Short mmCIF file of C-alpha atoms and ligand atoms in Angstrom, two decimals:
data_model
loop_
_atom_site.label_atom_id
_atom_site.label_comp_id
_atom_site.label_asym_id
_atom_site.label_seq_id
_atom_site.Cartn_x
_atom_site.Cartn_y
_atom_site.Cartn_z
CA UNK A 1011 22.53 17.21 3.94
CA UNK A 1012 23.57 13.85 5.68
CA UNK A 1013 20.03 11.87 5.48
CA UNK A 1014 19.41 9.54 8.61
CA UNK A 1015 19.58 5.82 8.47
CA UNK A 1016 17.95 2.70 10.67
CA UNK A 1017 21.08 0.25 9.45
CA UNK A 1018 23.35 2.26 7.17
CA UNK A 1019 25.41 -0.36 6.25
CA UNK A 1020 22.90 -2.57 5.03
CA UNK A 1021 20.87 0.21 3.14
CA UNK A 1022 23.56 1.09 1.08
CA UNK A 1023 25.01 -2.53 0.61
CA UNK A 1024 26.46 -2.26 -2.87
CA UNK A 1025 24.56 -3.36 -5.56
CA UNK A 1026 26.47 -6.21 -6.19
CA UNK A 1027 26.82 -7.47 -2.54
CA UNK A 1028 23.00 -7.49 -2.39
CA UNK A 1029 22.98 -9.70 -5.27
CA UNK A 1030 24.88 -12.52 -3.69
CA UNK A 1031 23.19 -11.93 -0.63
CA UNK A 1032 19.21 -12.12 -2.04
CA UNK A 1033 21.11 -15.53 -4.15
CA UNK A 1034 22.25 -16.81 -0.64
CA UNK A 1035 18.83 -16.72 0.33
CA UNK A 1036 17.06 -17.19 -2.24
CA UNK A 1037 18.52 -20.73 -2.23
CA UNK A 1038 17.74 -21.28 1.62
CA UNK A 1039 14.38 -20.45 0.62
CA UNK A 1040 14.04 -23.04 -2.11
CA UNK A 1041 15.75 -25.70 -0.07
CA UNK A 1042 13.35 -24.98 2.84
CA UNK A 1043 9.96 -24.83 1.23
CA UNK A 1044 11.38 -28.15 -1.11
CA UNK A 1045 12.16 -30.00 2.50
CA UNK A 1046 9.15 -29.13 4.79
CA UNK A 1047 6.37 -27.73 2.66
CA UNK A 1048 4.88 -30.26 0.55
CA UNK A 1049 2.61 -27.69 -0.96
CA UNK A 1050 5.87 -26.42 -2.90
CA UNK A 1051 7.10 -29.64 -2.87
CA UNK A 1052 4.13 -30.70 -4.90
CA UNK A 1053 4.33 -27.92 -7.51
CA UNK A 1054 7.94 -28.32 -7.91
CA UNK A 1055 8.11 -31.98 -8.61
CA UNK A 1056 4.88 -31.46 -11.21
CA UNK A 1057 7.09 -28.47 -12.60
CA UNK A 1058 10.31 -31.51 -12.77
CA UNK A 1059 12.14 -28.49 -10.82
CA UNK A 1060 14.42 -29.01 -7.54
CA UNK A 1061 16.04 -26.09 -5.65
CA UNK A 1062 19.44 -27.09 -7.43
CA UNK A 1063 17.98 -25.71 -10.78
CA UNK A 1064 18.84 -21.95 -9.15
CA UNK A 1065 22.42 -21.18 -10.45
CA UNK A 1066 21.67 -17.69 -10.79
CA UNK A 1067 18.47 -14.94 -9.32
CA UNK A 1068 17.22 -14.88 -12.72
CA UNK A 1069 16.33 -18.55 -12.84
CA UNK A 1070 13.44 -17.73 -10.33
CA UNK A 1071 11.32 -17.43 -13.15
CA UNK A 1072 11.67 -21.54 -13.69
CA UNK A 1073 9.79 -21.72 -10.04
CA UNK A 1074 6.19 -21.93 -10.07
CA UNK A 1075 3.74 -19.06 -8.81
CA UNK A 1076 2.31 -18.68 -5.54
CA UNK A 1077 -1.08 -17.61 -5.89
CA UNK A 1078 -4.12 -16.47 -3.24
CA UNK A 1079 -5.67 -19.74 -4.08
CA UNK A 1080 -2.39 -21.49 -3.08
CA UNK A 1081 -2.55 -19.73 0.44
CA UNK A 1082 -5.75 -22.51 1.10
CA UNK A 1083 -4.86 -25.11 0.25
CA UNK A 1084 -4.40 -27.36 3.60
CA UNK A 1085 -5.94 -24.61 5.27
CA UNK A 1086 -4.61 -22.59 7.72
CA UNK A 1087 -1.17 -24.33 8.44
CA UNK A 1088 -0.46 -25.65 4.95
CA UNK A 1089 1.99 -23.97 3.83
CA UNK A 1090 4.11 -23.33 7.22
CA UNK A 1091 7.69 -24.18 7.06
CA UNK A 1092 8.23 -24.20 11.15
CA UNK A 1093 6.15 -26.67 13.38
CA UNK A 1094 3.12 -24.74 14.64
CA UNK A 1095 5.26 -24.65 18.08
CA UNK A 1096 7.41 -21.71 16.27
CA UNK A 1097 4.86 -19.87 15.52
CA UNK A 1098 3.81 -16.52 17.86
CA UNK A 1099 1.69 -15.09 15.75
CA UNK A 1100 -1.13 -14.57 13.02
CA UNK A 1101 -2.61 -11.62 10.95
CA UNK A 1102 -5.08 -12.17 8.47
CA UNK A 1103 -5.84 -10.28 5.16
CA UNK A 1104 -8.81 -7.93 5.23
CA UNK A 1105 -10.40 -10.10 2.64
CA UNK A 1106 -14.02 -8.85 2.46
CA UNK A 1107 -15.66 -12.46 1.03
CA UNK A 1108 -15.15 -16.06 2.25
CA UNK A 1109 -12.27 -16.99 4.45
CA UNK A 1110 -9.34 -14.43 4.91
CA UNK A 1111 -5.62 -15.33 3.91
CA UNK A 1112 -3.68 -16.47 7.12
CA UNK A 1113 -0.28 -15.26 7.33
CA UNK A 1114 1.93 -16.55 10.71
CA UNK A 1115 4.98 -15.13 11.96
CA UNK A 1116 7.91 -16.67 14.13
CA UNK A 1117 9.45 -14.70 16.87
CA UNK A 1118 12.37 -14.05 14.44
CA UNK A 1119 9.66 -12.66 11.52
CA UNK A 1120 8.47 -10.39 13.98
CA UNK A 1121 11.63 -8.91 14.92
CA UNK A 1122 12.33 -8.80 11.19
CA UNK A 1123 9.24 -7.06 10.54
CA UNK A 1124 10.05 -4.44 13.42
CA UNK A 1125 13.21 -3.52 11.75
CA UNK A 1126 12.02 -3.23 8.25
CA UNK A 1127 9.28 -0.30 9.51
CA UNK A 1128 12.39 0.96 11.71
CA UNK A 1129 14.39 2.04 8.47
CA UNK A 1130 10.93 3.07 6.83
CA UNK A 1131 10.43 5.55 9.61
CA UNK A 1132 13.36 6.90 10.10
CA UNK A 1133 14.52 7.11 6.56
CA UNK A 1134 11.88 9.94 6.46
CA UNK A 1135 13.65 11.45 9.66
CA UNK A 1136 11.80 10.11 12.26
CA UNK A 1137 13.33 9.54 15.90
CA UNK A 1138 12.88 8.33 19.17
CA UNK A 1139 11.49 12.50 19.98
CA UNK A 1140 8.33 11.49 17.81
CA UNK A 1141 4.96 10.66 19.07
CA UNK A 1142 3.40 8.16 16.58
CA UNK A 1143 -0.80 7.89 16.47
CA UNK A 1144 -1.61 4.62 14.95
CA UNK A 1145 -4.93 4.88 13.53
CA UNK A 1146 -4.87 1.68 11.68
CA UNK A 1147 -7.80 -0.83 12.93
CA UNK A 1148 -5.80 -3.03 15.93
CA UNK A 1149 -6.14 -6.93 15.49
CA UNK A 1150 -5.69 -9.14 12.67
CA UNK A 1151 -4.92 -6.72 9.98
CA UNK A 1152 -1.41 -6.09 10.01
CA UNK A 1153 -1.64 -2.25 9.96
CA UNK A 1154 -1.90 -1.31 13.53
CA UNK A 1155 0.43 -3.92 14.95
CA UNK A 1156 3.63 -4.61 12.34
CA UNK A 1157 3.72 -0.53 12.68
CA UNK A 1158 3.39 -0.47 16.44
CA UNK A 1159 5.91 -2.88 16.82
CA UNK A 1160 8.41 -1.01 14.34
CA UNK A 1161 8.05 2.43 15.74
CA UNK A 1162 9.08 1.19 19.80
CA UNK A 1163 11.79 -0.34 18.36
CA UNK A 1164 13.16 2.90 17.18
CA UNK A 1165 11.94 4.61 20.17
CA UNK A 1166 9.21 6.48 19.31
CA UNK A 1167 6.07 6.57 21.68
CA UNK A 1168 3.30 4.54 19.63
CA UNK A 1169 -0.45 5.81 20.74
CA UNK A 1170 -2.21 3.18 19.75
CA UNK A 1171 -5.52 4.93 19.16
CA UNK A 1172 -6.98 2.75 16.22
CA UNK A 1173 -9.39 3.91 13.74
CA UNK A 1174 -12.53 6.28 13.98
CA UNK A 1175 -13.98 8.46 16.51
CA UNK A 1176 -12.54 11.83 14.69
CA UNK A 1177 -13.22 13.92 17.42
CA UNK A 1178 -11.34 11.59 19.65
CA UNK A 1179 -8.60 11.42 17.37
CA UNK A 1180 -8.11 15.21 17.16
CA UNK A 1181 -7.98 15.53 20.98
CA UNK A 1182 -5.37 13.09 21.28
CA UNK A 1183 -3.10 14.80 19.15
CA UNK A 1184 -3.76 18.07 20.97
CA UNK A 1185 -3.17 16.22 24.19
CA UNK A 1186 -0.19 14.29 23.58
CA UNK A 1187 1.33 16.44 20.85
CA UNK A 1188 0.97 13.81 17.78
CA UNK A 1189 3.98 14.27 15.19
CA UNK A 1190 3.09 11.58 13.28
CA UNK A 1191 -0.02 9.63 11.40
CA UNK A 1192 -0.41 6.60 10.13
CA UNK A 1193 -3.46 5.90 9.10
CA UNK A 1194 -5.18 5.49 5.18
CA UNK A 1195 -5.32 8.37 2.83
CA UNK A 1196 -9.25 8.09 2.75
CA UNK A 1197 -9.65 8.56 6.60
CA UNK A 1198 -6.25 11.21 6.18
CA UNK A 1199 -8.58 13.13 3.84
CA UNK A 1200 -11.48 13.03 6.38
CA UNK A 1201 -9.64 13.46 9.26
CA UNK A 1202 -7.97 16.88 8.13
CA UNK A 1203 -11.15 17.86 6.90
CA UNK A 1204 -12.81 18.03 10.16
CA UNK A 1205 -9.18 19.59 11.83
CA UNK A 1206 -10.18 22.47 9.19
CA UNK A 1207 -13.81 22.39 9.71
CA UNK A 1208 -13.54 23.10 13.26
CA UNK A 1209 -11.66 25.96 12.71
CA UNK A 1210 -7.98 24.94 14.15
CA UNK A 1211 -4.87 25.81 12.43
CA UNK A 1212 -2.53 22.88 11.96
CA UNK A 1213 0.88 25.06 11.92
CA UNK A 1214 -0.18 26.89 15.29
CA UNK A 1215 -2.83 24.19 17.27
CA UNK A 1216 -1.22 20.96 16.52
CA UNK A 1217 2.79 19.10 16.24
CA UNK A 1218 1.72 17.51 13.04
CA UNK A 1219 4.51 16.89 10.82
CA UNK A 1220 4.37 13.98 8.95
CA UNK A 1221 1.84 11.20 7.70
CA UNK A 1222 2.51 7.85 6.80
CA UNK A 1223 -0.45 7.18 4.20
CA UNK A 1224 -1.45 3.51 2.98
CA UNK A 1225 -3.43 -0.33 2.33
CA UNK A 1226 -5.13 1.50 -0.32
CA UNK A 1227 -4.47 3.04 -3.76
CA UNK A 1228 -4.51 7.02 -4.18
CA UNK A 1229 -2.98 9.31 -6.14
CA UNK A 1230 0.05 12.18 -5.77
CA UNK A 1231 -3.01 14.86 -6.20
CA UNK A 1232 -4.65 13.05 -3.20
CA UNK A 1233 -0.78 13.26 -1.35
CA UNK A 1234 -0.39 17.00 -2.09
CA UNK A 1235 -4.03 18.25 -1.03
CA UNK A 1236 -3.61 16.33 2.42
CA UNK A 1237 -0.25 17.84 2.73
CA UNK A 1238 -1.41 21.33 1.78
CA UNK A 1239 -4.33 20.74 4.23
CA UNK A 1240 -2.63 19.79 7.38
CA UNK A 1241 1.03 20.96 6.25
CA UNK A 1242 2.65 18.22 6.71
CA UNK A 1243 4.64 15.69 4.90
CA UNK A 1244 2.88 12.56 3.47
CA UNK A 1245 4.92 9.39 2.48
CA UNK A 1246 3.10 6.45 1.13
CA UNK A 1247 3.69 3.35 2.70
CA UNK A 1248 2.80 -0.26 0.80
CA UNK A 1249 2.49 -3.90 1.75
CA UNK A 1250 0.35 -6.66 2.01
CA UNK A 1251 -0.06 -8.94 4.53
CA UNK A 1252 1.31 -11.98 2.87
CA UNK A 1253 4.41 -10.37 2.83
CA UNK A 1254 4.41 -8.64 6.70
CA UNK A 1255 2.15 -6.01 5.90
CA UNK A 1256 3.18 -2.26 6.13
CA UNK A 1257 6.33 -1.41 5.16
CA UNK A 1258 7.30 -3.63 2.28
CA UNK A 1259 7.79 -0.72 0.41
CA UNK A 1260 7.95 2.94 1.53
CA UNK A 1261 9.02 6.63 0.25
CA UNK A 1262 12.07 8.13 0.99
CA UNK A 1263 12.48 12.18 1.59
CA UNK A 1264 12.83 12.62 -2.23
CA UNK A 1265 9.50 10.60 -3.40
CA UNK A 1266 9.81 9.34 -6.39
CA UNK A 1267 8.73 5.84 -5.93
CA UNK A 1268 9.00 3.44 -3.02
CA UNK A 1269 12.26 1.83 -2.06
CA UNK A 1270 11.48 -2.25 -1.70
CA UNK A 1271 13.90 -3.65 1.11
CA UNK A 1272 16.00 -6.53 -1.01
CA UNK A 1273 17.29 -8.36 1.49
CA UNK A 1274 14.23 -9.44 2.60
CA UNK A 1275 12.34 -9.41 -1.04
CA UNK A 1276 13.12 -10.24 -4.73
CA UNK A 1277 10.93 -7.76 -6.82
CA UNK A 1278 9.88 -9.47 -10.01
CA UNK A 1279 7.19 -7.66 -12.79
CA UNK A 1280 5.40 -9.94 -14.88
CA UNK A 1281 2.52 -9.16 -17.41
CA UNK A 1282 -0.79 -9.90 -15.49
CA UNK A 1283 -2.01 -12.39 -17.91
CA UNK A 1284 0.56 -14.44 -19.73
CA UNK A 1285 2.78 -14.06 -15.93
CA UNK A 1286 5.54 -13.18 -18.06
CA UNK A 1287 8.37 -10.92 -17.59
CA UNK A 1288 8.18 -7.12 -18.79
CA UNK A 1289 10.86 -4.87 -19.96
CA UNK A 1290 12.59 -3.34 -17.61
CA UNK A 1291 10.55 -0.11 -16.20
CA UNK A 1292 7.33 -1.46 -17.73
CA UNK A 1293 4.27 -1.41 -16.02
CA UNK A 1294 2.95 -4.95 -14.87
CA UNK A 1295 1.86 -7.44 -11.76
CA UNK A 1296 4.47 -7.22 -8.98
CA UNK A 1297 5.31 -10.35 -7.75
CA UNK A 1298 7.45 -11.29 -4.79
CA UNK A 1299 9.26 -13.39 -3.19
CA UNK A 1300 10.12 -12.97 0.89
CA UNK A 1301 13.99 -14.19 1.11
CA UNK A 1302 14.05 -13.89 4.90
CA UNK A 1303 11.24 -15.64 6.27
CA UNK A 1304 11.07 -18.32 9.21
CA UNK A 1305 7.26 -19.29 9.45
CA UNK A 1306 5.72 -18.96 5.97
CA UNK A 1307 7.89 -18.53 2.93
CA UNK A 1308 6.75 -17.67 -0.17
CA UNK A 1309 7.96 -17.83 -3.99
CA UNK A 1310 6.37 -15.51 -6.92
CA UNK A 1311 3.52 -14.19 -4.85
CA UNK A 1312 1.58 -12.75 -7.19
CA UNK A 1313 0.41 -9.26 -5.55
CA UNK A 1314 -2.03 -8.21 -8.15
CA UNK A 1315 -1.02 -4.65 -7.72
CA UNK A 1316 0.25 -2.68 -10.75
CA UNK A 1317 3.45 -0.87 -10.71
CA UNK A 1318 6.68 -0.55 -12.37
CA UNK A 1319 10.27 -0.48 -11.73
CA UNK A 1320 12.50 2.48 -11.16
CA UNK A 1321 15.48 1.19 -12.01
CA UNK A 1322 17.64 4.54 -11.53
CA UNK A 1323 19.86 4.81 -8.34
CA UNK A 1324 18.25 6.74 -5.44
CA UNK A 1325 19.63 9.78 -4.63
CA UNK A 1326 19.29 9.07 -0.74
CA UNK A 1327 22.01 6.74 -1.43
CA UNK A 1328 20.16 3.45 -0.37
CA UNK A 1329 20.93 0.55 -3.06
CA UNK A 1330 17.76 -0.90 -2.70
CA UNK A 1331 15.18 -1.08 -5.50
CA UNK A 1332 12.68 1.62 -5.91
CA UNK A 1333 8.93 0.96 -7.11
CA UNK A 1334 5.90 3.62 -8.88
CA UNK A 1335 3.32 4.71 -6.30
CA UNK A 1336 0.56 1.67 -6.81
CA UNK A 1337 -1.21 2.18 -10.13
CA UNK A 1338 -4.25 0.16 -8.84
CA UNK A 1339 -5.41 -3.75 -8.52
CA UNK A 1340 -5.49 -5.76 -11.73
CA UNK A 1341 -8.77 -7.11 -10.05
CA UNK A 1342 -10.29 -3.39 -9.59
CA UNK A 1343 -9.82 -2.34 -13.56
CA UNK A 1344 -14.05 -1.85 -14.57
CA UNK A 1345 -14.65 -1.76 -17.77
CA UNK A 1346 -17.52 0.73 -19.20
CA UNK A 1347 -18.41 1.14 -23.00
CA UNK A 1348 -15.47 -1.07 -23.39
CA UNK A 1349 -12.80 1.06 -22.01
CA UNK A 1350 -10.35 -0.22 -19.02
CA UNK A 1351 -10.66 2.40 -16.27
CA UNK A 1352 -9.03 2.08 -12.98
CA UNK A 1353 -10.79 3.90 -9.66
CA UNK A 1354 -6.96 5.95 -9.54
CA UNK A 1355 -7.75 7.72 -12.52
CA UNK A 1356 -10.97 9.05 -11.31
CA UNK A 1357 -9.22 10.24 -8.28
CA UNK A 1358 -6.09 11.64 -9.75
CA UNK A 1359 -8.39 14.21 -11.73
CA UNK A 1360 -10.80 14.91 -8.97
CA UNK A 1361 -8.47 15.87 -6.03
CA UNK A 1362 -6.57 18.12 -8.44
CA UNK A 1363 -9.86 20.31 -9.34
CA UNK A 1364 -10.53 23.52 -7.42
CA UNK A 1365 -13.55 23.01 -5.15
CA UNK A 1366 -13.64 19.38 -4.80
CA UNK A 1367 -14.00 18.43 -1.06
CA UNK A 1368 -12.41 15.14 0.09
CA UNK A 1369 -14.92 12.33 -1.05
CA UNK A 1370 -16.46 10.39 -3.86
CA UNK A 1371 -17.74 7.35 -5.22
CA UNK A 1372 -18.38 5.64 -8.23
CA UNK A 1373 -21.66 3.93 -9.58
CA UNK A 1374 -21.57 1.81 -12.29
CA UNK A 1375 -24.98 1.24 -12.98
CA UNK A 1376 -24.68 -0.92 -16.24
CA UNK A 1377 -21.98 -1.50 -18.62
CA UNK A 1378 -22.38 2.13 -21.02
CA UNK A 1379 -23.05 4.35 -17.90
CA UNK A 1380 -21.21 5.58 -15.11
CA UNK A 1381 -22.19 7.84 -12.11
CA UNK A 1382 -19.00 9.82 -10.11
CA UNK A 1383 -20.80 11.33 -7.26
CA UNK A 1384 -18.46 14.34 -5.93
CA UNK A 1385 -18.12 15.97 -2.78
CA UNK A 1386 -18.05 19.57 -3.20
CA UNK A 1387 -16.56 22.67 -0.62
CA UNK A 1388 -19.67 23.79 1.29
CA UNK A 1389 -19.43 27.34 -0.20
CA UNK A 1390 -20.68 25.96 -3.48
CA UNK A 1391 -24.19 25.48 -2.20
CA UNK A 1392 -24.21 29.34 -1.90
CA UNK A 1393 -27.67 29.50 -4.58
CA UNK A 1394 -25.64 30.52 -7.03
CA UNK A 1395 -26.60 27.38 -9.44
CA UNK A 1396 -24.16 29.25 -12.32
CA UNK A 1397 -21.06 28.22 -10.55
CA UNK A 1398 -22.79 24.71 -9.56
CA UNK A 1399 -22.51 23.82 -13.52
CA UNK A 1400 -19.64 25.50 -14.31
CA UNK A 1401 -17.89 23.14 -11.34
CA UNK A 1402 -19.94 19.93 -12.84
CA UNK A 1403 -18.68 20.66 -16.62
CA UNK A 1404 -15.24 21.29 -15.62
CA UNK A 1405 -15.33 17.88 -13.91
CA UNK A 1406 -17.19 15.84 -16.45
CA UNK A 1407 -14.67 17.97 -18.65
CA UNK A 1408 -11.61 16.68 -17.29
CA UNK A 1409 -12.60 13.07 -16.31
CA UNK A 1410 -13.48 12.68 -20.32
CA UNK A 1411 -10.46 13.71 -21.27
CA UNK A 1412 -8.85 11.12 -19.06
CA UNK A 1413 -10.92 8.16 -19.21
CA UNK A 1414 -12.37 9.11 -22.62
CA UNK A 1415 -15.64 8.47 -21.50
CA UNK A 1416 -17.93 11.06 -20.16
CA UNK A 1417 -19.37 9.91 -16.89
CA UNK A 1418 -22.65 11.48 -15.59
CA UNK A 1419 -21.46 13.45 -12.97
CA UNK A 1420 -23.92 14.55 -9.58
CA UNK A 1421 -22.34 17.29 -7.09
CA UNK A 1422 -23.15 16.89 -3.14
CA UNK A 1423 -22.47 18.55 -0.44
CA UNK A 1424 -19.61 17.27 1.77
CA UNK A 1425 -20.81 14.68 4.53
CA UNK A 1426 -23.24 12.86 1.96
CA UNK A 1427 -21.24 9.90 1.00
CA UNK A 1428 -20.21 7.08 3.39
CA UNK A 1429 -16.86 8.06 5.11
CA UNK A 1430 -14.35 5.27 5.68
CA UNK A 1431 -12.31 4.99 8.52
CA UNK A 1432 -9.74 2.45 6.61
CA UNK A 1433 -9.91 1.47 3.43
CA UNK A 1434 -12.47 3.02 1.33
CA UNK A 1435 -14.94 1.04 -0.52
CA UNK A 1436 -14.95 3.56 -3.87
CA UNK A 1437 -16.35 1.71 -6.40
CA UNK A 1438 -20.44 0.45 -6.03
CA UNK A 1439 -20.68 -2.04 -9.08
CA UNK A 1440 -24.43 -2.52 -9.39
CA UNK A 1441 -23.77 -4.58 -12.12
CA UNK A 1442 -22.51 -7.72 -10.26
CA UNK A 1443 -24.57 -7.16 -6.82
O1 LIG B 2122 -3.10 -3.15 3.64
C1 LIG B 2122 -1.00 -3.69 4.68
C2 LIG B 2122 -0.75 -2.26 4.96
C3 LIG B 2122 -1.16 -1.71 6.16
C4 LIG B 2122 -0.08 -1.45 4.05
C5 LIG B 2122 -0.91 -0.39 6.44
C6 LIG B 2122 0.17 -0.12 4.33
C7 LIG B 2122 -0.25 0.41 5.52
P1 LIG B 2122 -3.78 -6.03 3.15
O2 LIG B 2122 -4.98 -5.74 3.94
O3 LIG B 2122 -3.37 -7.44 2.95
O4 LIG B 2122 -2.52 -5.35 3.80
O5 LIG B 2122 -3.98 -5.33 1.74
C8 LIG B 2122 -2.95 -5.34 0.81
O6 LIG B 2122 -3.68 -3.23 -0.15
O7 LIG B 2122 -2.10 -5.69 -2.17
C9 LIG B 2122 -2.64 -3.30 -2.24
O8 LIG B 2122 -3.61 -3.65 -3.20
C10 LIG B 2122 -3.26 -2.38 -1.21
N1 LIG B 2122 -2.28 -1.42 -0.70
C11 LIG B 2122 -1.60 -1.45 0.44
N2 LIG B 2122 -0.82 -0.34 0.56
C12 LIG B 2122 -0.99 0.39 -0.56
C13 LIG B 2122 -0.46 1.62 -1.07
C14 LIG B 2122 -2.31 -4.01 4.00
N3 LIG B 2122 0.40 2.37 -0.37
C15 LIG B 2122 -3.36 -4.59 -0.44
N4 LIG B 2122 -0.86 2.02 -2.28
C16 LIG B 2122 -2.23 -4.50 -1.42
C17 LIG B 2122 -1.74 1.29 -3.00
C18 LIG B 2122 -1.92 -0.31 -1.37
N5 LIG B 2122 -2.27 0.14 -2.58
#
């Protein structure tokens, strides 16, 4: 089957060529930031590093980190490499304390980040026939607009219908015959709850075919029951706003891991605490490094998220590297009774049990206990308390097994925890409130 491509030529740019190319700019990079970003200029010269110290891509790792902290220092402007005259626009990060990350964009990083979510969309066969609902929130989160922007460049008609208002968002579909979603797999979860809830069938009442799923971690369980529930494809869809926001990395038709476009990013994983490289197809930090940005370059961003490189070629035939589905945060690993448990974990096991409904949330209440509250399918709460505790055991069950520590689990019926239209706030940690 001939698989569809945005830019062909520079999808499958051999291995090699991308090399040279990502050195190429790579080097502009370092020369830029060096010249007209004394931020960088700064760190270098404390580091006794100039851009002339980059012979090859692996001596990146002699340049100094970028950190979150970096991003204010000199606040908002400091680290722009364009006068402020350059600059069309900014998107913040959806930061939920103090002062949000500012990220600007010239009109060329716009048009850059338009054609990067071109090839994501239509490298999982969408065309200019599609009818995109954008249910990401509108404004300075990336989401909404980087995607808007993307899809009318390949043609497709964007409804830009924002987050929320379920009953609002089912309607449009019906009325405008929505193909495909974009929106996060929390509110996906939701959303195709109530589609079942009120009785329509997806196949025969709506054009559904595909969802583009992201800004927060879930799990391939989470993927399959939303595309068993609204039979559909789901493709998960990564980024950050320092680096664009959607689309930095994104799932091709075979799904095993998320292709991360080169020529605009050098992928480096280094161990969370020492910052040091792994071993190739180790998990660690991801850290990157944008190699074709106007406004605000940055070097060795260090993302925070956990993944791992997938170092064997695609068999879509694009050369670009391909990344695991987000493992979680470094920053969202809780520890109870000592163990390391990531949120994921909890999820992965609870979306593939029988009879779980679409939402939880976890309590940690001190550090040796933890509460999973679980939304179960209405036709538990049938008086029939037998099957209540067989449902509860199996979960506690398989959550010990996973997390080897046995969490008190409580059952409720669905529409009892707090939905979330974007990203979902899964973790209450009573412990630091
Ligand atoms: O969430 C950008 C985005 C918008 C991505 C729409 C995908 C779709 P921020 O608000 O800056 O930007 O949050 C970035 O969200 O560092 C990850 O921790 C998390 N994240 C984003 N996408 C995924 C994903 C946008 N597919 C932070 N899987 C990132 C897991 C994700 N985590």
């Amino acid at each position: 089957m001939e698989l569809p491509f945005w830019n062909r030529e520079i999808e499958r740019l051999p291995k090699k060529n991308l090399k040279n190319l990502q050195l190429e700019r790579l080097k502009n990079t370092l020369e830029r930031i060096y010249e007209k970003v004394p931020v960088y200029r700064k760190k270098f010269q404390e580091l006794g590093i100039t851009p002339s110290h980059l012979k090859s891509l692996e001596d990146i790792i002699k340049f100094p980190f970028t950190t979150k902290e970096d991003l204010f220092i000199d606040y908002p402007y400091g680290l722009l490499a364009v006068p402020l005259e350059e600059v069309v626009r900014v998107h913040t990060s959806s930061g939920t304390t103090g002062k949000p990350k500012a990220i600007f964009f010239s009109k060329k990083d716009l048009e850059t980040s338009a054609e990067l979510i071109a090839r994501c969309l239509v490298m999982t066969g969408a065309t200019k026939e599609d009818i995109l609902q954008n249910s990401m929130t509108y404004g300075l989160f990336t989401g909404a607009l980087v995607m808007h922007y993307g899809a009318e460049k390949v043609g497709i008609l964007v409804i830009p219908a924002g987050p929320g208002n379920t009953e609002r968002q089912i309607e449009l579909m019906k009325t405008f015959g929505t193909t495909l979603l974009h929106m996060t797999p929390s509110y996906a979860l939701y959303v195709a709850s109530v589609i079942l809830e009120k009785g329509l069938i997806p196949q025969k009442d709506l054009k559904l075919k595909t969802a583009y799923l992201g800004a927060e971690p879930y799990s391939e369980q989470t993927r399959r029951k939303i595309e068993e529930m609204l039979d559909i494809q789901v493709y998960n869809c990564y980024g950050l706003s320092e680096m664009n926001g959607p689309g930095v990395g994104f799932e091709c038709p075979y799904k095993e891991g998320l292709h991360l476009w080169e020529d605009n990013f050098l992928v480096e994983i280094v161990h969370p605490e020492t910052g040091e490289p792994v071993k190739e197809g180790e998990i660690g930090e991801l850290v990157l490094t944008t190699l074709n940005r106007e406004a605000m370059p940055l070097i060795r961003y260090r993302t925070r998220d956990l993944t791992r490189i997938i170092s064997e070629p695609c068999a879509c035939g694009r050369t670009h590297i391909r990344i695991s589905r987000i493992l979680g945060r470094s920053d969202d690993m809780f520890i109870v009774r000592g163990v390391n448990i990531f949120p994921q974990q909890i999820e992965e096991v609870l979306m593939g049990i029988k009879g779980v409904a679409q939402n939880y949330q976890i309590v940690l209440e001190n550090y040796d206990e933890m509460i999973v509250k679980v939304e179960i399918d209405r036709e538990f709460f049938d008086g029939r308390i037998e099957r209540l505790l067989y449902l509860k055991n199996e979960i506690t069950e398989k959550l010990r097994q996973t997390i080897l520590v046995r969490p008190k689990v409580e059952l409720v019926e669905p529409g009892t925890l707090p939905i979330s239209e974007g990203k979902a706030k899964r973790v209450i940690d009573k412990r630091t409130l």
